[in-house]
Short mmCIF file of C-alpha atoms in Angstrom, two decimals:
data_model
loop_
_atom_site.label_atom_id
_atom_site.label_comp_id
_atom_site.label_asym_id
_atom_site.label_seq_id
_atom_site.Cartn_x
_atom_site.Cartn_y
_atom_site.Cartn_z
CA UNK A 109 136.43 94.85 111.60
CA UNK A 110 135.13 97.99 110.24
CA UNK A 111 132.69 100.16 112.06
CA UNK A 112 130.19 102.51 110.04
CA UNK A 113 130.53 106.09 111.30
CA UNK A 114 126.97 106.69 111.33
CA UNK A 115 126.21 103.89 113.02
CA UNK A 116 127.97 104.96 115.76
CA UNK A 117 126.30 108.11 116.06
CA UNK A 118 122.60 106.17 115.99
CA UNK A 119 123.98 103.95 118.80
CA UNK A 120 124.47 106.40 121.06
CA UNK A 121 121.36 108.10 119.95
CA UNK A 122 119.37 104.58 121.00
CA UNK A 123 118.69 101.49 119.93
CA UNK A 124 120.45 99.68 116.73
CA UNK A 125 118.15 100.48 113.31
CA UNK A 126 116.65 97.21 112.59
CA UNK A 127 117.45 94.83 109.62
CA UNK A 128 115.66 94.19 106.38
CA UNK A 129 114.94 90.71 104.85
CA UNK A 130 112.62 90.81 102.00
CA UNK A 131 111.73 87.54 100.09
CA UNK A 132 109.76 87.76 97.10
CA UNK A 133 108.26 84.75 95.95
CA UNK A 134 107.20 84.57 92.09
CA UNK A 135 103.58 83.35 91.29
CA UNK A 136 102.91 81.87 94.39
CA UNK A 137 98.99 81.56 94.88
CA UNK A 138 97.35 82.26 98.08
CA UNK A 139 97.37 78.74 98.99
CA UNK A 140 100.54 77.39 98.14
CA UNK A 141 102.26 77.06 101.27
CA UNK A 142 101.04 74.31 103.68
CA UNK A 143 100.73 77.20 106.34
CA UNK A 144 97.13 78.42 105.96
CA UNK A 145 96.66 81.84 105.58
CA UNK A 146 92.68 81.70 106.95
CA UNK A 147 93.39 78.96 110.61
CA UNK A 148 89.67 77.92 110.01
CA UNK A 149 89.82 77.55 106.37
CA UNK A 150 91.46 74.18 104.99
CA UNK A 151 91.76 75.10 101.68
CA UNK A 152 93.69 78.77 102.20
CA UNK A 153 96.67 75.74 102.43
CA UNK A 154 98.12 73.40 100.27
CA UNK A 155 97.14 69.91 100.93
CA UNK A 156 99.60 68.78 98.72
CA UNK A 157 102.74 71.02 99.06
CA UNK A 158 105.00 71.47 102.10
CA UNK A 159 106.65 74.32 103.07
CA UNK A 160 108.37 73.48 106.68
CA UNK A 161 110.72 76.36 106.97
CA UNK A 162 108.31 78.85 105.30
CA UNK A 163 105.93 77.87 108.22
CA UNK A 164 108.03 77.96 110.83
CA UNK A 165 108.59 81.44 109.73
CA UNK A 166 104.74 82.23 110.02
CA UNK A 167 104.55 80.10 113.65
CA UNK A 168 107.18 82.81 114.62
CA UNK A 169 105.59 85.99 113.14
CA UNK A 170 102.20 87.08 111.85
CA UNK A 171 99.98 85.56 108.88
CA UNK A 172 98.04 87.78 106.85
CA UNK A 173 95.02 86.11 105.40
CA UNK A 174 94.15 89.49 103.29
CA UNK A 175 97.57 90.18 102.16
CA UNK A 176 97.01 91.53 98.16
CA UNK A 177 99.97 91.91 95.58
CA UNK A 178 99.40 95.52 93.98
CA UNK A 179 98.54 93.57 90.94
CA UNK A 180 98.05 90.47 89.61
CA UNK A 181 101.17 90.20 87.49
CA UNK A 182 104.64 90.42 88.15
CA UNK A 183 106.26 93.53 86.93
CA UNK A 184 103.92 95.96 87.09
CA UNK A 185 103.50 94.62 91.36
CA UNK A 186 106.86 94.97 91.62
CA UNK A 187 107.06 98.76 90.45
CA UNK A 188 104.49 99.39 92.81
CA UNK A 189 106.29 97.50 95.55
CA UNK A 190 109.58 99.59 94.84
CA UNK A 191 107.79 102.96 95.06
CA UNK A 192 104.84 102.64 97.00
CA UNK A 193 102.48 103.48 94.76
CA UNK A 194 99.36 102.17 92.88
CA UNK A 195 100.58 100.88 89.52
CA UNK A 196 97.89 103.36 87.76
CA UNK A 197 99.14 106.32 89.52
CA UNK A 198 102.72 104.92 88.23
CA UNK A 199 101.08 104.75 85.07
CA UNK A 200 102.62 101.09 85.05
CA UNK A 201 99.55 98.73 84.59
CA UNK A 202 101.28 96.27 82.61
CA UNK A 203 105.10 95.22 80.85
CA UNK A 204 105.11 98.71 78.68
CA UNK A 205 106.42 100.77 81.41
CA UNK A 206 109.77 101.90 80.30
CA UNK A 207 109.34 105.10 78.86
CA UNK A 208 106.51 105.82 80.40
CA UNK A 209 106.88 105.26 84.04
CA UNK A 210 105.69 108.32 86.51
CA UNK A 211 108.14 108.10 89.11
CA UNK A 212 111.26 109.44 90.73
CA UNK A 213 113.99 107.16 91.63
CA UNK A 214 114.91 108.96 94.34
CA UNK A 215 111.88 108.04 95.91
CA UNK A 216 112.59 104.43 95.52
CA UNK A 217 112.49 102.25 98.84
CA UNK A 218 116.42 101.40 98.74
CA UNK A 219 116.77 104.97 98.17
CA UNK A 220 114.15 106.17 100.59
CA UNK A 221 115.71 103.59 103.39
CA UNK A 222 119.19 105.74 102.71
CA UNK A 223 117.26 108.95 102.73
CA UNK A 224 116.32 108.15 106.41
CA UNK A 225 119.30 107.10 107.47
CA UNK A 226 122.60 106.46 105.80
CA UNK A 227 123.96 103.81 107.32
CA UNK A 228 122.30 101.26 105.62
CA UNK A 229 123.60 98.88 103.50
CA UNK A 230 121.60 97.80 100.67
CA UNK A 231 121.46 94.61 98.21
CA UNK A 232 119.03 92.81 95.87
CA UNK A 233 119.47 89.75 94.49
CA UNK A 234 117.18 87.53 91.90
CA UNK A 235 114.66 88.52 89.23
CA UNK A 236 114.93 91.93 88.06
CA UNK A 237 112.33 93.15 85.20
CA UNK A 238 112.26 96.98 86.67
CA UNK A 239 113.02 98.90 83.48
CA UNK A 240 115.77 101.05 85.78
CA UNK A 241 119.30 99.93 86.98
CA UNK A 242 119.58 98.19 90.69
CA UNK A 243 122.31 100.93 91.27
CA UNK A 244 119.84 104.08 90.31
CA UNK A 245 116.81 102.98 92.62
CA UNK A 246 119.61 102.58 95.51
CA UNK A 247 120.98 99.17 96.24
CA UNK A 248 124.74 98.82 96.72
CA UNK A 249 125.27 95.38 95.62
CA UNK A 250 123.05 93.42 93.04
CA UNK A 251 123.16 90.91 90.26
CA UNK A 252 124.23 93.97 87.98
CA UNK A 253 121.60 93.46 85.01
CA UNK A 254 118.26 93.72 84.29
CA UNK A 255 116.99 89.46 84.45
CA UNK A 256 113.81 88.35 82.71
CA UNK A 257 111.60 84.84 84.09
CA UNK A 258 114.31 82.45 80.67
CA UNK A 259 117.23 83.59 83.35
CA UNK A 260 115.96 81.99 86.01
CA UNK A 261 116.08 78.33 83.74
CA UNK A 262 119.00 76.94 85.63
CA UNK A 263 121.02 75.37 83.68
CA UNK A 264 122.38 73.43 86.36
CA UNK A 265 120.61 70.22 88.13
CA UNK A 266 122.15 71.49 91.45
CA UNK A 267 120.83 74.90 91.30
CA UNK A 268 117.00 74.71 90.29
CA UNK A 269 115.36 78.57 88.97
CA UNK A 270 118.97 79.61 90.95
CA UNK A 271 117.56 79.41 94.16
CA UNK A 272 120.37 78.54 95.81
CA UNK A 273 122.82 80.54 93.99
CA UNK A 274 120.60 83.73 94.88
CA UNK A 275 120.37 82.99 98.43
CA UNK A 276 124.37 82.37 98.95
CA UNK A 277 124.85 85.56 97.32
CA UNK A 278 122.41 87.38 100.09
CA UNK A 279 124.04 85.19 102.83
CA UNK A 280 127.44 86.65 101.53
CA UNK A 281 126.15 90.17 101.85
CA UNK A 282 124.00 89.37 105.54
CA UNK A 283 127.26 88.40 106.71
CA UNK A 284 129.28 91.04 105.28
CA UNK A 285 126.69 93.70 106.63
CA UNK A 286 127.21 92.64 110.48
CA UNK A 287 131.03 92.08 110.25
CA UNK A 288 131.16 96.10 109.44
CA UNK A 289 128.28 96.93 111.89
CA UNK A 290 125.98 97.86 108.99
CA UNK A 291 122.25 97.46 109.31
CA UNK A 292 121.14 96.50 106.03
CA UNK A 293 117.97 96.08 103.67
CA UNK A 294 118.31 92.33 101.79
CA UNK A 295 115.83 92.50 98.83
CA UNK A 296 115.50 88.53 97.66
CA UNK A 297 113.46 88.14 94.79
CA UNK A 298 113.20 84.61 93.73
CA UNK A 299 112.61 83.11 89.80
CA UNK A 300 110.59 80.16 92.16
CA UNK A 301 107.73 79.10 91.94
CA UNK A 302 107.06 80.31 88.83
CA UNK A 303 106.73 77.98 85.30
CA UNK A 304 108.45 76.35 84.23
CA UNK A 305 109.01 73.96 87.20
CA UNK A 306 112.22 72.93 88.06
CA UNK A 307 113.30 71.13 90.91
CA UNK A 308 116.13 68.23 92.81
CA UNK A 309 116.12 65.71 91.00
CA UNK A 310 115.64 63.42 94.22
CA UNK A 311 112.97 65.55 95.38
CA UNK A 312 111.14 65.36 92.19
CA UNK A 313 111.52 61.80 92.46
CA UNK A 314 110.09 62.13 96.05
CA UNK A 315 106.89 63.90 94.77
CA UNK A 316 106.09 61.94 91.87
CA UNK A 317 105.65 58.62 94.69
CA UNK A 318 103.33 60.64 96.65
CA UNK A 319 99.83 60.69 96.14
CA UNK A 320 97.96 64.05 95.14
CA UNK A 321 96.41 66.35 96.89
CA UNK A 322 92.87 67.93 95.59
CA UNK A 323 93.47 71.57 95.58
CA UNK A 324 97.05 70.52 93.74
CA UNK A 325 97.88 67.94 92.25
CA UNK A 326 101.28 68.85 90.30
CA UNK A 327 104.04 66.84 91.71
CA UNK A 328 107.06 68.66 89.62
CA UNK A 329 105.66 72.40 90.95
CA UNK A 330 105.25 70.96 94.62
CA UNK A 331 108.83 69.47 93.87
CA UNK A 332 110.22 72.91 93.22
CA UNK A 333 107.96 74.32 96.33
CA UNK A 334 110.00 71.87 98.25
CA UNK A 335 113.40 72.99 97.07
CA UNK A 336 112.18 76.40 97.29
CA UNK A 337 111.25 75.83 101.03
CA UNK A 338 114.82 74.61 101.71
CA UNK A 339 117.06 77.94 99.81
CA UNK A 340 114.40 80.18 102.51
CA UNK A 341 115.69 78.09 105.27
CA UNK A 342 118.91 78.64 104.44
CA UNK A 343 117.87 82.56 104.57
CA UNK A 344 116.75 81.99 108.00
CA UNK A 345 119.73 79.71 108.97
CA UNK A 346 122.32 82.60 108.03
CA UNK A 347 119.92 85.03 110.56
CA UNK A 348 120.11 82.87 113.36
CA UNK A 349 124.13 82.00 112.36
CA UNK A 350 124.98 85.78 112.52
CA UNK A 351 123.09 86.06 116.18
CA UNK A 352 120.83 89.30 114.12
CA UNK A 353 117.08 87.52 114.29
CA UNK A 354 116.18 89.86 117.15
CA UNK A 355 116.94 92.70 115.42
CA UNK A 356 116.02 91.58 111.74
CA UNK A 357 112.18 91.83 110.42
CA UNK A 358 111.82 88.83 107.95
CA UNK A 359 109.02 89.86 105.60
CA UNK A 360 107.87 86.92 103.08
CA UNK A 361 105.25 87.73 100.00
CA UNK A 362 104.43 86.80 96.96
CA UNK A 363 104.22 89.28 94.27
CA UNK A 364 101.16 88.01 92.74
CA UNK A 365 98.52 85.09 93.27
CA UNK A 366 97.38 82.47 91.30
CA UNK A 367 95.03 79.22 90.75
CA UNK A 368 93.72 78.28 94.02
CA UNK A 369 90.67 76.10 93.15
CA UNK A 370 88.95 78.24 96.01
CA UNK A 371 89.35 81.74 95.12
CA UNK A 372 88.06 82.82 92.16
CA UNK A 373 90.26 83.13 88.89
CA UNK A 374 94.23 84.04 89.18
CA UNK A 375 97.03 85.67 87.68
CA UNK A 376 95.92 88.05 85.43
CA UNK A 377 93.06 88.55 87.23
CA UNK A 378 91.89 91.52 90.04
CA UNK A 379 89.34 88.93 91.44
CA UNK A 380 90.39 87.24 95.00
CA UNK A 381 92.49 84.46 93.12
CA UNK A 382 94.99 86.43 90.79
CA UNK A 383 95.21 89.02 93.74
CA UNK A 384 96.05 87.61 97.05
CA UNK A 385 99.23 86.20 98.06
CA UNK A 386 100.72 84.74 101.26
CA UNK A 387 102.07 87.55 103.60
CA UNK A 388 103.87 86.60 106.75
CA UNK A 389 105.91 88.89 108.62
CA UNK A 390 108.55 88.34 111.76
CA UNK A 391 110.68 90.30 113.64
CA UNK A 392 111.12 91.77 117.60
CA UNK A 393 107.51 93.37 119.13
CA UNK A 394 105.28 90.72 116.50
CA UNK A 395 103.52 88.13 118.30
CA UNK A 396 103.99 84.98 117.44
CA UNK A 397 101.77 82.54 115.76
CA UNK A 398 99.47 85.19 115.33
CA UNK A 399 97.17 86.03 112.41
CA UNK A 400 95.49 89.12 111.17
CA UNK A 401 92.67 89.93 108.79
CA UNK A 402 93.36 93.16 108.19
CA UNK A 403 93.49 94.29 104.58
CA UNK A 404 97.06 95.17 103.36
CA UNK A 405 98.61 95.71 100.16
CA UNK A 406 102.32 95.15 98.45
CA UNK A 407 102.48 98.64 97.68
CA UNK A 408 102.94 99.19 102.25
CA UNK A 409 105.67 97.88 102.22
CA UNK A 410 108.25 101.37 101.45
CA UNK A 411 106.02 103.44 104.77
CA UNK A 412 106.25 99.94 106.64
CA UNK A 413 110.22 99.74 106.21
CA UNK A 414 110.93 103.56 106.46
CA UNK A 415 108.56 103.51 110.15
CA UNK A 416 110.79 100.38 111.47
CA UNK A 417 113.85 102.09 110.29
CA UNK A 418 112.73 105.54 111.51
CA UNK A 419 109.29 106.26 112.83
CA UNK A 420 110.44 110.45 112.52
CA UNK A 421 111.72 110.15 108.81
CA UNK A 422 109.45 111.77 105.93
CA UNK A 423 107.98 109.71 103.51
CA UNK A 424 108.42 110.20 99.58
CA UNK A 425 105.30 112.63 97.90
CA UNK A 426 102.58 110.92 96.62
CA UNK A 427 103.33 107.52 98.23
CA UNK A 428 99.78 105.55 98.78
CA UNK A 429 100.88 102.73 100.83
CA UNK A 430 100.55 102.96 104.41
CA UNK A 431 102.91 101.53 107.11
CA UNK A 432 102.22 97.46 108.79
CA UNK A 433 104.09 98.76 112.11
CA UNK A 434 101.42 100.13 113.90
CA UNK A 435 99.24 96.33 113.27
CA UNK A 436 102.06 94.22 113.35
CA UNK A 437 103.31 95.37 116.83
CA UNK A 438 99.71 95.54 118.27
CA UNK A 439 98.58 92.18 117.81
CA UNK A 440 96.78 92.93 114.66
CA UNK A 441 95.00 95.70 116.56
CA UNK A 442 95.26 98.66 114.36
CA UNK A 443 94.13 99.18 111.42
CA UNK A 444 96.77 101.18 108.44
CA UNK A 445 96.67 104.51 107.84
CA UNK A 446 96.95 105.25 104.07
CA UNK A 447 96.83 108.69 102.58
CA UNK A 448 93.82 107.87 101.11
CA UNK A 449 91.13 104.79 102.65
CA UNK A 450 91.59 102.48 99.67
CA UNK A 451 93.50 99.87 97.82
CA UNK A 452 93.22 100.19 93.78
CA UNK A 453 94.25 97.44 91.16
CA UNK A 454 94.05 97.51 87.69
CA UNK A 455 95.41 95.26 84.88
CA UNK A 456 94.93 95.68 81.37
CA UNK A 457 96.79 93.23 79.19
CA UNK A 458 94.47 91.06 76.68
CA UNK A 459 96.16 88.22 75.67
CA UNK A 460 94.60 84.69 74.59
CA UNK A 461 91.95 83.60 77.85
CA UNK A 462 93.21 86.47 79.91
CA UNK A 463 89.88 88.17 80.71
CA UNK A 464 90.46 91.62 79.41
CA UNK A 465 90.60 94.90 81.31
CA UNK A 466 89.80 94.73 85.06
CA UNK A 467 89.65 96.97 87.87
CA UNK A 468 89.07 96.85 91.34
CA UNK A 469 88.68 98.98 94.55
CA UNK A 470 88.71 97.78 97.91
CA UNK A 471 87.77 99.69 101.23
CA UNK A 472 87.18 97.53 104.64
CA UNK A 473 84.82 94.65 103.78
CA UNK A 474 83.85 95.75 100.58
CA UNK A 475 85.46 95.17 97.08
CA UNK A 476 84.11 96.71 93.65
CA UNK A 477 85.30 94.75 90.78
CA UNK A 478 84.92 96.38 87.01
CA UNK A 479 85.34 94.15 83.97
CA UNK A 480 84.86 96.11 81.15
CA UNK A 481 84.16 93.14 78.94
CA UNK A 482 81.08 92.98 80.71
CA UNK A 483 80.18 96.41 80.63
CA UNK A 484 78.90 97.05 84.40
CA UNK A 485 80.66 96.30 88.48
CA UNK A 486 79.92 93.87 91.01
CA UNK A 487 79.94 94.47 95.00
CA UNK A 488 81.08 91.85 96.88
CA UNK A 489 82.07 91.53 100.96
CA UNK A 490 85.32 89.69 100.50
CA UNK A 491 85.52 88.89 104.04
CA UNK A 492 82.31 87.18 104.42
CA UNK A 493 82.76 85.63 100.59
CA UNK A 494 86.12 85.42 99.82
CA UNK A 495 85.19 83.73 96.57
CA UNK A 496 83.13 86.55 95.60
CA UNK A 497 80.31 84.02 94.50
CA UNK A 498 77.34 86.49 95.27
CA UNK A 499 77.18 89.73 94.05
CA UNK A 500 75.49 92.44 96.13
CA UNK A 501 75.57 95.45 94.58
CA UNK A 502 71.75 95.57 93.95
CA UNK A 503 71.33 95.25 97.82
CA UNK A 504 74.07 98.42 98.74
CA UNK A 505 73.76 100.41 95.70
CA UNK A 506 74.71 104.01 96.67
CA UNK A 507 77.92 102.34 98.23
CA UNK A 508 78.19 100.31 94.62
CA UNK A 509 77.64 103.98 92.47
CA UNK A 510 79.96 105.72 95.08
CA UNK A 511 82.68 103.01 94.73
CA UNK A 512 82.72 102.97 90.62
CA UNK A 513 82.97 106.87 90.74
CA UNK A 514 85.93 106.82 92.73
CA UNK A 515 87.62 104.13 91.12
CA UNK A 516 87.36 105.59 87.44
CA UNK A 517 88.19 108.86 89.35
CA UNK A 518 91.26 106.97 90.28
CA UNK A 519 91.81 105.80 86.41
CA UNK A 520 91.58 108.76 84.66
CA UNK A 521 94.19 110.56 87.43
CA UNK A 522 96.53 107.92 86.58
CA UNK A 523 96.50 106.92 83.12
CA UNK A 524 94.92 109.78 81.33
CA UNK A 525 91.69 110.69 79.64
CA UNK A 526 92.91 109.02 76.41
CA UNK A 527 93.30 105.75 77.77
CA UNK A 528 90.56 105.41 79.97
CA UNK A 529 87.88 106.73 77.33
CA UNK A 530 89.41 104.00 75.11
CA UNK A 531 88.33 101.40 77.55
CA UNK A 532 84.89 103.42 78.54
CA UNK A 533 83.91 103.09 74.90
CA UNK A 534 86.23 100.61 72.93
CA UNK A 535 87.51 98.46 75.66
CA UNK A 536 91.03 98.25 74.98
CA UNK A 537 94.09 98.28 76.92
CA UNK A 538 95.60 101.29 78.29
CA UNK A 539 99.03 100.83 76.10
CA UNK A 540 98.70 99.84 72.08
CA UNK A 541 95.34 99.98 71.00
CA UNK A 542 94.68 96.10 71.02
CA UNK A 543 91.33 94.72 71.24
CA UNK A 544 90.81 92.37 74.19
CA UNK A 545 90.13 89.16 72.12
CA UNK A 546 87.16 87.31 73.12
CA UNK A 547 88.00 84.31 75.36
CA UNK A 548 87.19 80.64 73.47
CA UNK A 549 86.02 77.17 74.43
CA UNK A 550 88.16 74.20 72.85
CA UNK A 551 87.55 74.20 69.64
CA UNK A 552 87.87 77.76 68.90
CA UNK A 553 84.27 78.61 69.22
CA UNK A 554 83.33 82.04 71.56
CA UNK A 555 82.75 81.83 75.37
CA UNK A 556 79.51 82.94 76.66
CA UNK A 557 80.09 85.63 79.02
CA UNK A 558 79.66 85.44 82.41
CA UNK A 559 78.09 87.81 84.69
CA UNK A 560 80.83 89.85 86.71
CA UNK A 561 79.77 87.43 89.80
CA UNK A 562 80.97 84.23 87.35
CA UNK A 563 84.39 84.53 86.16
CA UNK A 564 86.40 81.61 85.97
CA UNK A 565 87.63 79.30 88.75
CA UNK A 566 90.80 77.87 87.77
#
């Protein structure tokens, strides 16, 4: 069996570096495990879906219940995710990132990791939409090409949206990490759950006997949540197989929300429902079956790594994320320390009933959602409303004026005077200049707007 060198030299130092395992679901909504993510709240669960092994992960770890994916669409959270950064100050709001993209790879997370402390062995596996190669943001083993949501269509009734496939591939590499005494960083990011739904067969068959549930009622997507369940068990299996679960952090996210029939709107969206996803995290020093409320963000999750890895190591320049460690190993006690006391989302893409360009800040409590189709913000305490049904910016408004002035501060840093005085005055997106289309009723006729306190539950 091989030995890493520097390994050697960080044993004797102290104690082993800890493992990685990051899994990634796609378009998971808030409520789509069975686990709640609020304990009090039944409908922050599925009543339909179950997710055994996911929730035996959460019984062993922590549950976020104000976990947020840095955007409410896939790629652009998953740029944000890699580099730890807003996707505005990435100047990656939305799929036309690729030759535009504000960021250094060596300041990736794989990269980052490796920075810290060279030992580490790195792999990602799954759906890969980042306009740069695996091997250039740092990961030594990988699927080797860039993978859009048509190659995760299985073609094969064994192997639904390659679930299985993906996570025999990161077993391979687990395995291969401990027999030469690497730690290692395993980045699984899965085509599941997202459309369209594919699933067992016999568990399909399963789920279409069962009677629905109210907040879903889709028996071929709770199939595929099912099937889904079973490839992360098999993750979890291959931990406890190669004796590494005390020394491996399991970290389990979705990289943006969705429909929820509770929170308000979904993907696409910066309200509540297209923005937060399940979060659970376990690993040695978390208490188990414990849950926090504290506000995090997808774009933590580079300073969380690099401060497990190595509290002393530097972190990349104008990172905005802040580091889990200090909460997740204090019982949810402390609050995380980001370079600057906010979380910013933006999303600009106007296509068909998506709503149009959005923006919000969040700081504690509060959240400040801008819709430029209507023209004006709305304050909301997402902790006491989580479905943002009353508005109460006319009841805090210097804290309303202050957060719209630092949020449009926040805009125009990251994607330029140009673009954002095209949305002050024009509303349109920050790429191409394409109007936001009006959103219709059946029948082609025009929506009446709603007031920023009445978008769309879906």
């Amino acid at each position: 069996m091989r030995i890493w060198l520097p390994l050697v030299a960080a044993l004797t130092a102290g104690a082993a570096p800890p493992n990685f395992v990051f899994i990634l679901a796609d378009d998971q909504a808030w409520n789509g495990l069975s686990r709640r993510m609020i304990q009090t709240v039944p409908e922050s669960g599925s009543d339909f879906h179950r997710t055994p092994n996911i929730d035996r992960l959460a019984r062993e770890g922590m549950t976020f219940s104000r976990a947020y994916a840095a955007a409410p669409k896939c790629e652009p959270s998953r740029y944000a995710i890699t580099f730890g950064m807003t996707t505005t100050s990435l100047n990656a709001p939305d799929k036309r990132t690729a030759t535009r993209l504000r960021a250094d790879s060596r300041h990736s997370l794989a990269n980052a990791l490796k920075e810290a402390n060279s030992s580490y062995a790195t792999a990602t596996y799954g759906k890969w939409q980042l306009s740069r190669s695996q091997r250039e943001l740092g990961f030594d083993r990988d699927d080797g090409r860039i993978t859009q949501n048509r190659d995760g269509e299985s073609p094969d009734p064994r192997d639904p949206k390659r679930m299985f496939d993906l996570t025999q591939k990161g077993n391979r590499f687990m395995q291969d990490s401990v027999d030469e005494g690497r730690p290692f960083y395993l980045q699984l990011w899965h085509y599941a759950v997202h459309g369209s739904n594919q699933s067992l067969p016999e568990t399909l068959e399963r789920w279409q006997a069962r009677p629905q549930g109210r907040l879903h009622r889709d028996p071929t997507r709770a199939a595929m949540a099912e099937d889904f369940d079973r490839a992360v068990g098999m993750t979890l299996a291959k931990i406890d197989e190669l004796g590494i679960r005390d020394n491996t952090y399991v970290i389990y996210m979705s990289d943006n929300g969705g429909p929820t029939r509770y929170l308000r709107g979904g993907k696409t969206n910066v309200t509540e429902g297209g923005l937060r996803v399940p979060l659970l995290v376990r690993g040695p020093g978390i208490e188990e079956d414990s849950y926090c409320d504290t506000p995090v963000v997808g774009y933590d999750l580079l300073p969380t790594v690099l401060d497990f890895a190595d509290p002393e190591s530097s972190h990349p320049p104008r990172m905005e994320g802040g580091s889990w460690r200090p909460t997740l190993l204090n019982g949810c006690g402390s609050g995380i320390d980001r370079p600057v006391d906010r979380m910013v989302f933006f999303f600009a893409e106007a296509r068909g009933r998506e709503p149009g360009p959005q923006a919000a800040i969040v700081r504690d409590n509060f959240k400040l959602l801008y819709s430029w189709a209507e023209g004006r913000a709305a304050l909301f305490d997402v902790r006491a409303d989580p479905r943002e049904a009353r508005d109460i910016s006319s009841e805090h408004r210097d804290l309303a004026a202050g957060l719209q002035i630092e949020l449009l501060a926040h805009l125009r840093e990251g994607l330029g005077e140009e673009a954002l005085a095209r949305l002050q005055s024009e509303g349109f997106v920050a790429g191409p200049r394409t109007r936001a289309r009006p959103r219709t009723r059946e029948g082609g006729r025009p929506e009446r707007r709603r007031r920023p306190g009445q978008v769309e539950t879906q």
